[in-house]
mmCIF file of C-alpha atoms in Angstrom:
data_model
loop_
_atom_site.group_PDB
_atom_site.id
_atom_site.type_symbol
_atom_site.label_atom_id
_atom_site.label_comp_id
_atom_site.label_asym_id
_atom_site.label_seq_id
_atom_site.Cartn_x
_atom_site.Cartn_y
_atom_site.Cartn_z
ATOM 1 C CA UNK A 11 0.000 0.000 0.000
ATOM 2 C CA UNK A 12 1.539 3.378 -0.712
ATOM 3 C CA UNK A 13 0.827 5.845 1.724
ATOM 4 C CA UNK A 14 0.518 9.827 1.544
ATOM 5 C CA UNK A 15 3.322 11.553 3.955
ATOM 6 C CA UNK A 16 2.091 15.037 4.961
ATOM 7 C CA UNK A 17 2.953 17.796 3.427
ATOM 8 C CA UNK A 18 2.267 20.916 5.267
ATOM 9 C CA UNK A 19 3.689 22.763 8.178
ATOM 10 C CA UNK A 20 0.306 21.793 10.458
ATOM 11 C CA UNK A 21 1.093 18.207 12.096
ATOM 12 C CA UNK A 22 0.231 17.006 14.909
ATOM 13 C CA UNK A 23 2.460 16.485 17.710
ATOM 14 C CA UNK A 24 2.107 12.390 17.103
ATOM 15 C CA UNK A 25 2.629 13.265 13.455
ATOM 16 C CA UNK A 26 5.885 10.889 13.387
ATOM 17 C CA UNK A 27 3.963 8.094 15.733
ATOM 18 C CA UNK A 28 1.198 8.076 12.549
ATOM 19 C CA UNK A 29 3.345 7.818 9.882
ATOM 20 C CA UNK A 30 5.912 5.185 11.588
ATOM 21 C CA UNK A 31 2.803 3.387 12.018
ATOM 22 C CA UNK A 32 2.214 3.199 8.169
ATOM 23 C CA UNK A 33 -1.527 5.802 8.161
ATOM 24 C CA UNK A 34 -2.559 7.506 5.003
ATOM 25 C CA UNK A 35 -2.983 11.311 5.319
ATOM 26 C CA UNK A 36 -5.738 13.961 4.500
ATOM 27 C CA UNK A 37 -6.117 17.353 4.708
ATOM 28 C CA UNK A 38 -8.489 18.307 7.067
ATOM 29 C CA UNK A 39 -8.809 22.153 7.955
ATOM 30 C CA UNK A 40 -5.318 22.308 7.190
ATOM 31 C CA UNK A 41 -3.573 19.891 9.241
ATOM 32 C CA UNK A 42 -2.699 16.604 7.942
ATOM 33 C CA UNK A 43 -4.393 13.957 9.713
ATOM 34 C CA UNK A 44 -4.361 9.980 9.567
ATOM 35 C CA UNK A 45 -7.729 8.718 7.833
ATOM 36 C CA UNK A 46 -6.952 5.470 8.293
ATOM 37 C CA UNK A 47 -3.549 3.182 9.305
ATOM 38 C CA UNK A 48 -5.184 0.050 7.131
ATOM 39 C CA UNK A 49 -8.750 -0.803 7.349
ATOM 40 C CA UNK A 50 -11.835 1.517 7.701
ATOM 41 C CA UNK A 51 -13.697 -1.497 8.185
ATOM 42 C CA UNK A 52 -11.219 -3.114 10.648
ATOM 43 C CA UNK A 53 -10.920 0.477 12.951
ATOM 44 C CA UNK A 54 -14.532 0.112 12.947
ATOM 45 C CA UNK A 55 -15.170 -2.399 14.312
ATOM 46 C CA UNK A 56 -12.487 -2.271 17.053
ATOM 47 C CA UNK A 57 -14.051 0.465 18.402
ATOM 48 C CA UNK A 58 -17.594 -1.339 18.080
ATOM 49 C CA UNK A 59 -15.917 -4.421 19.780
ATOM 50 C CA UNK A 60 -12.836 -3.454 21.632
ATOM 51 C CA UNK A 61 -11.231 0.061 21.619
ATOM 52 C CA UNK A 62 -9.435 2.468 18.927
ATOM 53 C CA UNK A 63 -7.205 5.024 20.040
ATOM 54 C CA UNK A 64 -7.445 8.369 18.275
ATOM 55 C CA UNK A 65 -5.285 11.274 17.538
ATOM 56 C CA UNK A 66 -7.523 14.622 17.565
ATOM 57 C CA UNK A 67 -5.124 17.062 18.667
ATOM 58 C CA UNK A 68 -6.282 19.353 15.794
ATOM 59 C CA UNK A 69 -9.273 20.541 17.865
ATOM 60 C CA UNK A 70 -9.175 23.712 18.885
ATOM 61 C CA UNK A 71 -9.252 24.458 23.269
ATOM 62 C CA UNK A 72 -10.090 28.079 24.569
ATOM 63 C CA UNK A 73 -10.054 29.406 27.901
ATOM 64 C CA UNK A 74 -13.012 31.482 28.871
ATOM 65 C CA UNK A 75 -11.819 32.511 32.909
ATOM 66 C CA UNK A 76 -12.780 35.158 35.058
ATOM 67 C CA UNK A 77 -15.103 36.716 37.908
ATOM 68 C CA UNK A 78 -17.593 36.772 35.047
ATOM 69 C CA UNK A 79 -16.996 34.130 32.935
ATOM 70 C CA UNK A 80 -19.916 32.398 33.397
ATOM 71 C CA UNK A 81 -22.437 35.531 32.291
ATOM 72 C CA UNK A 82 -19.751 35.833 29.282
ATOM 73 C CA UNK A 83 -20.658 32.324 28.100
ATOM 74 C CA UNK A 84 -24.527 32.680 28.980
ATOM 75 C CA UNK A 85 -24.539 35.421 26.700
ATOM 76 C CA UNK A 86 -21.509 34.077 24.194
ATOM 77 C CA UNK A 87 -23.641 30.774 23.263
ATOM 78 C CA UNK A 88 -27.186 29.305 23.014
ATOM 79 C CA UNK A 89 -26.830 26.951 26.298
ATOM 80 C CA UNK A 90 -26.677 27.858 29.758
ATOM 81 C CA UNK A 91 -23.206 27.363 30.748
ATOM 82 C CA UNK A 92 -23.343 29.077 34.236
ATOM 83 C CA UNK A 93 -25.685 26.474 35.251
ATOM 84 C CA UNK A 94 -23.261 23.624 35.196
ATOM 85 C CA UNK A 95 -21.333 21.890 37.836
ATOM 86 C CA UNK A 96 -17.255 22.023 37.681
ATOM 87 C CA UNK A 97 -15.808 18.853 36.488
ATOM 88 C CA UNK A 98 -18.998 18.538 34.216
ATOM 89 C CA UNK A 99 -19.278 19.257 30.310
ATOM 90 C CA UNK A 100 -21.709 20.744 27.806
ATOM 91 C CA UNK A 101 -22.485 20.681 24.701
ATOM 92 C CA UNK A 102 -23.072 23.709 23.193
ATOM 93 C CA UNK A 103 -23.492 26.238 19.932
ATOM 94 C CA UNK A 104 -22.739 29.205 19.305
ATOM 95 C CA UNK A 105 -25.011 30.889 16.705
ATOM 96 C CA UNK A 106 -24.913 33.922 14.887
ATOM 97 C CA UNK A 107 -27.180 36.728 14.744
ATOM 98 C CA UNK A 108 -29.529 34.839 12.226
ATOM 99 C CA UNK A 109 -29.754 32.076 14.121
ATOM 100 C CA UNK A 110 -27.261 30.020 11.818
ATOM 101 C CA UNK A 111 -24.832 27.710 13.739
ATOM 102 C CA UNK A 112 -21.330 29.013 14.003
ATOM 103 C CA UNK A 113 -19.896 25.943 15.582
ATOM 104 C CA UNK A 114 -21.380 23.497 17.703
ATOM 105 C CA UNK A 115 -18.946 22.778 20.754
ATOM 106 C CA UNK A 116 -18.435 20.673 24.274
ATOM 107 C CA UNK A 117 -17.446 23.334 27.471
ATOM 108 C CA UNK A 118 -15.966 22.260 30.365
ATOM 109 C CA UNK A 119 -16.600 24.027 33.633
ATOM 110 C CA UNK A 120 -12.904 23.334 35.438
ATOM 111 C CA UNK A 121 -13.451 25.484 38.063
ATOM 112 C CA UNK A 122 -15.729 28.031 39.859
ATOM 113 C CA UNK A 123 -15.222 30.941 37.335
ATOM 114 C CA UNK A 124 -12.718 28.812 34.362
ATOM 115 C CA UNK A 125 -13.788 26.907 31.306
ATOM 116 C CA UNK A 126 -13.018 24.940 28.415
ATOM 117 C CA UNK A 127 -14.324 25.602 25.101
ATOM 118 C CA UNK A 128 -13.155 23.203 22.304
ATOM 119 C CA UNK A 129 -14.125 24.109 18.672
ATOM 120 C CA UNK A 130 -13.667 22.087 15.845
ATOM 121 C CA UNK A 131 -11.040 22.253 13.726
ATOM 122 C CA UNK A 132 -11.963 24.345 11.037
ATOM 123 C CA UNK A 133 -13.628 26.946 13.051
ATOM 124 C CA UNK A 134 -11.090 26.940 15.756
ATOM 125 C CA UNK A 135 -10.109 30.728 14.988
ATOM 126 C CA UNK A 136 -13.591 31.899 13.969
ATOM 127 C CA UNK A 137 -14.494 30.650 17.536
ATOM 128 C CA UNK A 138 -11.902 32.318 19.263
ATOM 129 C CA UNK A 139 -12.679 35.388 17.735
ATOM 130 C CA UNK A 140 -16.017 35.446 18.576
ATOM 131 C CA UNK A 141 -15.698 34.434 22.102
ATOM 132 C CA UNK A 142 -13.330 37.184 22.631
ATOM 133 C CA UNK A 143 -15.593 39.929 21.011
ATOM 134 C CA UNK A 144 -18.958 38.223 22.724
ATOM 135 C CA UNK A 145 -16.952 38.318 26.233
ATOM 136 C CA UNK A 146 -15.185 41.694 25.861
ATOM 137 C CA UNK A 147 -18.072 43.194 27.854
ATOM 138 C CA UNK A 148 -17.725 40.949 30.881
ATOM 139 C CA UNK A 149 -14.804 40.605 33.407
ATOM 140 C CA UNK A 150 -12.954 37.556 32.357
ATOM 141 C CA UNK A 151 -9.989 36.477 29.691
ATOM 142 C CA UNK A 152 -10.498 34.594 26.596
ATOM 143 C CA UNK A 153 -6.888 32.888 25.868
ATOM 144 C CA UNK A 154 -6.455 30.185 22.966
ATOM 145 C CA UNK A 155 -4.880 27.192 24.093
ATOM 146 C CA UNK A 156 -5.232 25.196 20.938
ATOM 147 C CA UNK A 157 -1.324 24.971 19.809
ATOM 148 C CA UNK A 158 -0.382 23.740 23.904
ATOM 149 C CA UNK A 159 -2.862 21.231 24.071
ATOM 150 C CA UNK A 160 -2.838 17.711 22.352
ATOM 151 C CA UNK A 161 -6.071 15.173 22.278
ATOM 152 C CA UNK A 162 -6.019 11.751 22.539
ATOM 153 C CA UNK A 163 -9.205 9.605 22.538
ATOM 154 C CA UNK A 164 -9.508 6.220 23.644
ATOM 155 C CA UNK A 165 -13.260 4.892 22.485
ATOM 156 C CA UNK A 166 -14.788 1.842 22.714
ATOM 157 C CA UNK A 167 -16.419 -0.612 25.739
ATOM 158 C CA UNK A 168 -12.725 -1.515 26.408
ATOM 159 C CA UNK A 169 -11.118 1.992 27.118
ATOM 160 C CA UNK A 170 -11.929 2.254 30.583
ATOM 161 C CA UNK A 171 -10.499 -1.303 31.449
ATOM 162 C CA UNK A 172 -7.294 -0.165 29.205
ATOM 163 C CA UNK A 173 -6.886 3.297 30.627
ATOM 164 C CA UNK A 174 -7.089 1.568 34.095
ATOM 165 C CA UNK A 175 -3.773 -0.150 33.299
ATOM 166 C CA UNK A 176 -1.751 2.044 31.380
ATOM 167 C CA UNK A 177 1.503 2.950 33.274
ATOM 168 C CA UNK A 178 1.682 6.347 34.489
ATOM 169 C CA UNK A 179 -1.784 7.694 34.672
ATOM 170 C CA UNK A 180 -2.896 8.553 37.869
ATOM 171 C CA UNK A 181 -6.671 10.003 38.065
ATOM 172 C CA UNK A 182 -8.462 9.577 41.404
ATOM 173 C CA UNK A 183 -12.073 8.395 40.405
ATOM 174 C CA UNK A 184 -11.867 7.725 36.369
ATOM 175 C CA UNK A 185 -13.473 4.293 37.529
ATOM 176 C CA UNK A 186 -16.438 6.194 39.163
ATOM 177 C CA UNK A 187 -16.182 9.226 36.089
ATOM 178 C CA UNK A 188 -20.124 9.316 34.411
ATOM 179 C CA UNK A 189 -20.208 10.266 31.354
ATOM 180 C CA UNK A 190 -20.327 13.959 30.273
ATOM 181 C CA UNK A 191 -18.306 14.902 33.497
ATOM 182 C CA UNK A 192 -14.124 15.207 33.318
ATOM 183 C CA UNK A 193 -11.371 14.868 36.047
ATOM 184 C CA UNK A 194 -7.941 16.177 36.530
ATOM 185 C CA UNK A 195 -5.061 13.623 37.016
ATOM 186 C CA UNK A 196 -1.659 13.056 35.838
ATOM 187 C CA UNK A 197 0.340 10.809 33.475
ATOM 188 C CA UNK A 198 4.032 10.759 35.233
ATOM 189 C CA UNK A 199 5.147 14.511 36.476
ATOM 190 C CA UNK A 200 2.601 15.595 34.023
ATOM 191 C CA UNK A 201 -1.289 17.504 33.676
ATOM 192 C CA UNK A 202 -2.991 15.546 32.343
ATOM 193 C CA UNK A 203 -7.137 16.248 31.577
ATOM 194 C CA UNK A 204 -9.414 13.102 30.851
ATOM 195 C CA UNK A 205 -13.243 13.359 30.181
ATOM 196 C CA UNK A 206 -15.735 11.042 29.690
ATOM 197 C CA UNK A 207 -16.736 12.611 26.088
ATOM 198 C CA UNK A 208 -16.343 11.258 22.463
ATOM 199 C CA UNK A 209 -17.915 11.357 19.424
ATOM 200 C CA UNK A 210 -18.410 7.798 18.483
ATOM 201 C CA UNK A 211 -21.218 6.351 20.051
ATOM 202 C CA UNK A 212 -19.388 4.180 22.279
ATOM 203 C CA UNK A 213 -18.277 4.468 26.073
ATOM 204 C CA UNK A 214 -14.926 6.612 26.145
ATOM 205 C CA UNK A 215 -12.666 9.132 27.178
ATOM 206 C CA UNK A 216 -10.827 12.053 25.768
ATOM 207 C CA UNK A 217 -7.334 12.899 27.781
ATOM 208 C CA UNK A 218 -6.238 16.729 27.174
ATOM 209 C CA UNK A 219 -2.471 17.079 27.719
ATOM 210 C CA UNK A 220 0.666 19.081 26.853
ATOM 211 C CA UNK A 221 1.850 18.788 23.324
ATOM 212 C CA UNK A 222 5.632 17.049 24.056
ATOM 213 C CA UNK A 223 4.374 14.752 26.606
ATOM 214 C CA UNK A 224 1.444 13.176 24.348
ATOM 215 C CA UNK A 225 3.541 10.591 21.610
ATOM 216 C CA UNK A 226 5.024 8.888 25.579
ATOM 217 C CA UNK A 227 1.251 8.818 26.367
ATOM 218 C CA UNK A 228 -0.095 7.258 23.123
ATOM 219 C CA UNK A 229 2.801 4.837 22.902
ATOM 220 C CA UNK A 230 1.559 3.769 26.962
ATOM 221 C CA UNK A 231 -1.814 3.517 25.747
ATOM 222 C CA UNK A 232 -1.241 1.600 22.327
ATOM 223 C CA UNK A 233 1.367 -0.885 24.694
ATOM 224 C CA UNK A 234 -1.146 -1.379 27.082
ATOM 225 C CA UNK A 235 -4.203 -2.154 24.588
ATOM 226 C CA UNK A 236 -2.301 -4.511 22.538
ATOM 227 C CA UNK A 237 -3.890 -7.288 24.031
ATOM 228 C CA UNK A 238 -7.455 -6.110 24.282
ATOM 229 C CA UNK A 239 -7.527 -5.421 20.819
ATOM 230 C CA UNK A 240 -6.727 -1.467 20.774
ATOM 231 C CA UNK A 241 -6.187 -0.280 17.413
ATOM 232 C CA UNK A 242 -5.281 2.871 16.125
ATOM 233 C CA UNK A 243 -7.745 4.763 14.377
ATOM 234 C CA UNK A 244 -8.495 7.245 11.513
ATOM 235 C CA UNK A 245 -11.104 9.569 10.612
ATOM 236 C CA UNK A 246 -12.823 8.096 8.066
ATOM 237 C CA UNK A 247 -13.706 5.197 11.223
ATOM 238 C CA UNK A 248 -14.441 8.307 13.137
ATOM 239 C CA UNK A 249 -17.319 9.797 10.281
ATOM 240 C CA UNK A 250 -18.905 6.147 10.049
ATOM 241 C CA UNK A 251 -18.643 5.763 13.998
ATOM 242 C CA UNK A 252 -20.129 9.289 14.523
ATOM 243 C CA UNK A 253 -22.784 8.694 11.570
ATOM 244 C CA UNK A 254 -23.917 5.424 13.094
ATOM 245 C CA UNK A 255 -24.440 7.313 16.584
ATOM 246 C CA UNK A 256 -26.492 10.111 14.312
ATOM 247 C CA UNK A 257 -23.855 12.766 15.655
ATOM 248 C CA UNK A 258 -23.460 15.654 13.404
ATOM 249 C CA UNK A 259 -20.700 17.044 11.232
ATOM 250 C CA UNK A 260 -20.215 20.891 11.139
ATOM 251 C CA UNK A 261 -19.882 21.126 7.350
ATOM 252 C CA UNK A 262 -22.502 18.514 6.395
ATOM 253 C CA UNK A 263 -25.296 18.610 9.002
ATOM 254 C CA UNK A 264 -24.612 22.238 10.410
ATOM 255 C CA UNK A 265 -24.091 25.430 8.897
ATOM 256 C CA UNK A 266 -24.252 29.249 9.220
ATOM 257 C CA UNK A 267 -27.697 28.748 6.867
ATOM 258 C CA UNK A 268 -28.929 26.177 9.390
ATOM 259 C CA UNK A 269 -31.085 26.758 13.004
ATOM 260 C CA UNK A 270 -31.156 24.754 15.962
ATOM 261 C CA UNK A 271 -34.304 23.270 15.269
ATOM 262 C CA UNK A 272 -33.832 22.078 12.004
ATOM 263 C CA UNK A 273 -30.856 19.903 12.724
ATOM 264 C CA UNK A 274 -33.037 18.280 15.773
ATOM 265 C CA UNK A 275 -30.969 20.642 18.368
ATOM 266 C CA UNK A 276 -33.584 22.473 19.319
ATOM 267 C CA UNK A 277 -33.229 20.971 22.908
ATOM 268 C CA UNK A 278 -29.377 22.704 23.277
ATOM 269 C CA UNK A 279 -30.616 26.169 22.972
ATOM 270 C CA UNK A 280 -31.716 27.507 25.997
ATOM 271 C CA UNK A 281 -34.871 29.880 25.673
ATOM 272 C CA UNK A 282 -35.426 29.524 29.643
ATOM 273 C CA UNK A 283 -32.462 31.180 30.598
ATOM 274 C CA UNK A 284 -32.351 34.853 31.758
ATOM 275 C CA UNK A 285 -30.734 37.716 29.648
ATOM 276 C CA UNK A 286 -29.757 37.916 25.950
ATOM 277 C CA UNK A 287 -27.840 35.587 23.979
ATOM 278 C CA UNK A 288 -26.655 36.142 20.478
ATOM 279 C CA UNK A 289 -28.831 34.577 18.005
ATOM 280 C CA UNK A 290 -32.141 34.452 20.906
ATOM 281 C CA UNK A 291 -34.070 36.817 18.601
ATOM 282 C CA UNK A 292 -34.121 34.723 15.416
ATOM 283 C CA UNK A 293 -34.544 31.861 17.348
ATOM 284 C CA UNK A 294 -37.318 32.642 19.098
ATOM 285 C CA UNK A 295 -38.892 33.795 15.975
ATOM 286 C CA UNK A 296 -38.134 30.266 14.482
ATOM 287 C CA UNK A 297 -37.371 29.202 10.444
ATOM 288 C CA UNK A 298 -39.582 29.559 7.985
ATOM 289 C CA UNK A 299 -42.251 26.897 7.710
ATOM 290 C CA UNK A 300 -41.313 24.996 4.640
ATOM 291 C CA UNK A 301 -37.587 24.926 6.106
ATOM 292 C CA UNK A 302 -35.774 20.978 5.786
ATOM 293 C CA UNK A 303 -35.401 19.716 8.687
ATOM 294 C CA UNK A 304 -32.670 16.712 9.267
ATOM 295 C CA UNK A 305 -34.111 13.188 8.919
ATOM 296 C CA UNK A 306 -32.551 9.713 8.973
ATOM 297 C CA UNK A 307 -32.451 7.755 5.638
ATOM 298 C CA UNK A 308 -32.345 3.740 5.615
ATOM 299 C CA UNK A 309 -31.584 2.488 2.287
ATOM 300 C CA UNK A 310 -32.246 -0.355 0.465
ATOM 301 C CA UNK A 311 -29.218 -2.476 -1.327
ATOM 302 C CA UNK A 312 -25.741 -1.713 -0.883
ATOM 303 C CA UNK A 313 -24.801 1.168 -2.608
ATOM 304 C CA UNK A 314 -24.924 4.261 -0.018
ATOM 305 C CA UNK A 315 -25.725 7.795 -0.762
ATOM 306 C CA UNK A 316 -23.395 10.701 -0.607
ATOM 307 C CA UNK A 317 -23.158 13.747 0.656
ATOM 308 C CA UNK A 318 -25.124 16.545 -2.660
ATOM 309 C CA UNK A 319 -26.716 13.249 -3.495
ATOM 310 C CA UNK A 320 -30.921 14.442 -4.098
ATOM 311 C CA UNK A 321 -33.862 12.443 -1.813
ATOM 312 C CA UNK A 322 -36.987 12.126 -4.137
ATOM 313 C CA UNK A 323 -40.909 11.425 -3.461
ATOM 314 C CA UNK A 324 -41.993 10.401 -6.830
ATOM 315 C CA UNK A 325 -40.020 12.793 -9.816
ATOM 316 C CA UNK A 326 -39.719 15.663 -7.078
ATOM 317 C CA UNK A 327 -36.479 16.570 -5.106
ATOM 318 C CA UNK A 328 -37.731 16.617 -1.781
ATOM 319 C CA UNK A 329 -34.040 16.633 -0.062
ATOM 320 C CA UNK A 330 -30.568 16.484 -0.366
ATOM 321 C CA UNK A 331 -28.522 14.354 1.402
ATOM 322 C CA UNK A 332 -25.720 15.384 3.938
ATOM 323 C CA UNK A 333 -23.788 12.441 5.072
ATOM 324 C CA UNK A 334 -23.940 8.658 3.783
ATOM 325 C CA UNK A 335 -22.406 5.666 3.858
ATOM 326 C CA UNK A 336 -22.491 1.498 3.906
ATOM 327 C CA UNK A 337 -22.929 1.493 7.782
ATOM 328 C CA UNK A 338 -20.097 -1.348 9.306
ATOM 329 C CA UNK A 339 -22.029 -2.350 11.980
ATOM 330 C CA UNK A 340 -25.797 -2.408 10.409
ATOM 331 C CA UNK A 341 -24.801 -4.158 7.105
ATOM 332 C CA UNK A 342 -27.060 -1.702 4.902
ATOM 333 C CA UNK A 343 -26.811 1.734 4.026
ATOM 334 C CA UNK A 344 -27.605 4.971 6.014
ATOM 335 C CA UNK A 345 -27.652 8.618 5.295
ATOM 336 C CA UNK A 346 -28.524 11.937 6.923
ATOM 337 C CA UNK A 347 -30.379 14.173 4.785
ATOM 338 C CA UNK A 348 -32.016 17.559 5.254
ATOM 339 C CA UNK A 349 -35.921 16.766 3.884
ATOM 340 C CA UNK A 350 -38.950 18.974 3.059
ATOM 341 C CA UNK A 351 -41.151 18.665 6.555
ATOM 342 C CA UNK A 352 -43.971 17.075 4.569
ATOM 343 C CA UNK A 353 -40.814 14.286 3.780
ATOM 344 C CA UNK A 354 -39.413 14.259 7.024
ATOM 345 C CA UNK A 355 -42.447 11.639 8.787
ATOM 346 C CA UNK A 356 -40.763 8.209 10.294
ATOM 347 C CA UNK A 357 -41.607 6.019 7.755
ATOM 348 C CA UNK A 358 -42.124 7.909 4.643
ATOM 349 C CA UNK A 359 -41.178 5.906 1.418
ATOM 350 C CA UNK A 360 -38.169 8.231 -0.841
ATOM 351 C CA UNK A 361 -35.689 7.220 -3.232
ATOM 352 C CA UNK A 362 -32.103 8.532 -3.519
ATOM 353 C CA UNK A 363 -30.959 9.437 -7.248
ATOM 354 C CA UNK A 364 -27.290 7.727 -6.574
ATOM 355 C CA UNK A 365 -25.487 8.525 -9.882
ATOM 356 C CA UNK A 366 -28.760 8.489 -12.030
ATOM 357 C CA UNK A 367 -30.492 5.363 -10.523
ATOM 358 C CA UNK A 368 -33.340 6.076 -7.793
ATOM 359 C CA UNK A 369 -32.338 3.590 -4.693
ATOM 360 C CA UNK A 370 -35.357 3.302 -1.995
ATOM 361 C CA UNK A 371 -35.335 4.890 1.214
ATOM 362 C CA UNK A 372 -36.880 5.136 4.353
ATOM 363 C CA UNK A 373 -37.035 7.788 6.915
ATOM 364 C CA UNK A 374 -36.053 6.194 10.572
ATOM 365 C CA UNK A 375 -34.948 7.855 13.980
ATOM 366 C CA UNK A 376 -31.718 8.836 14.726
ATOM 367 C CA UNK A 377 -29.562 7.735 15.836
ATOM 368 C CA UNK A 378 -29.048 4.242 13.700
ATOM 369 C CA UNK A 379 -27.300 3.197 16.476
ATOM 370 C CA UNK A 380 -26.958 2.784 20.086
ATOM 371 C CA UNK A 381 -24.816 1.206 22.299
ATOM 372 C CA UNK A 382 -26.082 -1.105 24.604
ATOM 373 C CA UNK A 383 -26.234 0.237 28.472
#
């Protein structure tokens, strides 16, 4: 197999760990990433069955701290961030005056008046930018972290067992850790962050660290794992993994020309809360009737629909599909697709034009799948 070395200046800090290891690259919001070190099918799976260890240390991490950081945030993005305990997370968005979705993001509350706000990649600095004018009015400091933090994520019903045994990691209570809630511990003489967060379905934890310490932390972790059937793993597992789980992708199922509502998020925004937030006014007054709204698509065969590809009822376009793909674990294919709301009924019969030939589909619930409790 020949493999693509990377080629730009933004690596990650494991960059020489992935490519020792024999991964293809991508470009993705201009860092060069692994996408896969052999088999889609076989990371898959692993982290279905076992656990795969991920590299995502191109997220972006910004510090929101202060005596007012909390009323910064309230006002900064559509949840309510002040009500949340330390050592828990939230996921968030941060909208834009229309009501379109800027980024959608998990904070961390890691102390009284200190969080963590991590952005995707390719809105990392759009983010930051915001957050500092949005929280320019309140007494607090908005400092991006991004380029002194690495990301490692261990996912799968075997990561807790693994992390348990790794060599070096001491966190007090990552046993007892529910999920959506993060801990501070230590992996030698070093900070060391780990939540209970991921974006693949499946029971796991993401560990925040410094930069030079992380390839010593990955190597622990891949050591360790080699006999419970830890893999590393890229991110075209990751899309499948997060598809399966119904979790959207900023890019495909959210966008500046997309609300809350319409994506199913309506639930994140919170109209209870007291004060302003940016984007309360055009949420409140809602999209416009006929607006798509985001649907799940079970289709028939083997041949999966893409993201552009058009939904049809009858000769009509109806739809357009976001994210699709020959789901691993189900067997048949799946898509996400934003639908006219007369489309968009559980059950309702639609076709997918996949390269000029109309493949059956059915709307179903999100998420495809779920892990078992």
């Amino acid at each position: 197999m020949t493999h693509q070395l990377p080629t730009t200046d933004r690596l990650s800090p494991l960059n020489d760990i992935h490519v020792a290891a024999g991964a293809s690259f991508t470009d993705f919001a201009g860092w060069q990433m692994p996408v896969r070190y052999d088999s889609d099918l076989v990371e898959h799976h692993a982290v279905r069955t076992a656990a795969g260890l991920f590299d995502l240390s191109h997220m972006g991490e910004i510090l929101v701290l202060g005596p007012e950081a909390s009323d910064a945030l309230d006002y900064a993005l559509a949840g309510k961030l002040s009500a949340i305990a330390v050592g828990q997370a939230k996921y968030s968005l941060m909208l834009d005056r229309d009501g379109g979705i800027v980024d959608d993001l998990v904070v961390y509350r890691t102390g009284e008046d200190r969080y963590l706000v991590v952005a995707n990649a390719s809105n990392r600095e759009v983010v930051a930018a915001e957050l500092l004018n949005r929280c320019s009015p309140f007494d607090c400091a908005v400092e991006d972290e991004s380029d002194n933090i690495a990301l490692i994520a261990v996912q799968g019903p075997r990561a807790l067992e693994i992390l348990l045994e790794v060599p070096g990691i001491g966190v007090p209570g990552l046993a007892e850790l529910k999920y959506y809630r993060a801990i501070a511990g230590e992996f030698g003489e070093h900070a060391l962050f780990v939540a209970r967060t991921g974006y693949t379905g499946e029971n796991g934890y993401e560990l925040y660290l410094s930069p030079e310490v992380a390839p010593a932390l990955w190597d622990a972790i891949m050591e360790t794992g080699a006999g419970s059937g830890l893999v590393p793993a890229g991110l075209a597992s990751r899309d499948t993994l997060r598809l399966e789980a119904g979790m959207p992708l900023y890019g495909h199922e959210l966008g500046l020309d997309t609300q809350p509502a319409q994506a199913g998020l309506g639930r994140v925004v919170a109209l209870g809360k007291e004060g302003d937030f940016v984007g309360r006014a055009a949420v409140e007054a809602g999209a416009p009737a006929d607006a798509r709204v985001l649907v799940g698509l079970q289709m028939s065969g083997r041949r999966a629909g893409r993201a552009g590809y058009a939904v049809l009822s009858g000769d009509a376009t109806v739809g357009e599909i976001t994210s699709g793909a020959l789901s691993p674990t189900l067997g048949y294919p799946i898509a996400m697709a934003y639908v006219d709301p007369a489309a968009s009924v559980t059950g309702t019969e639609l076709t997918v034009d996949v390269r000029g030939t109309a493949i059956p589909a059915s709307v179903v619930p999100l998420p495809f799948y779920s892990r078992e409790a």
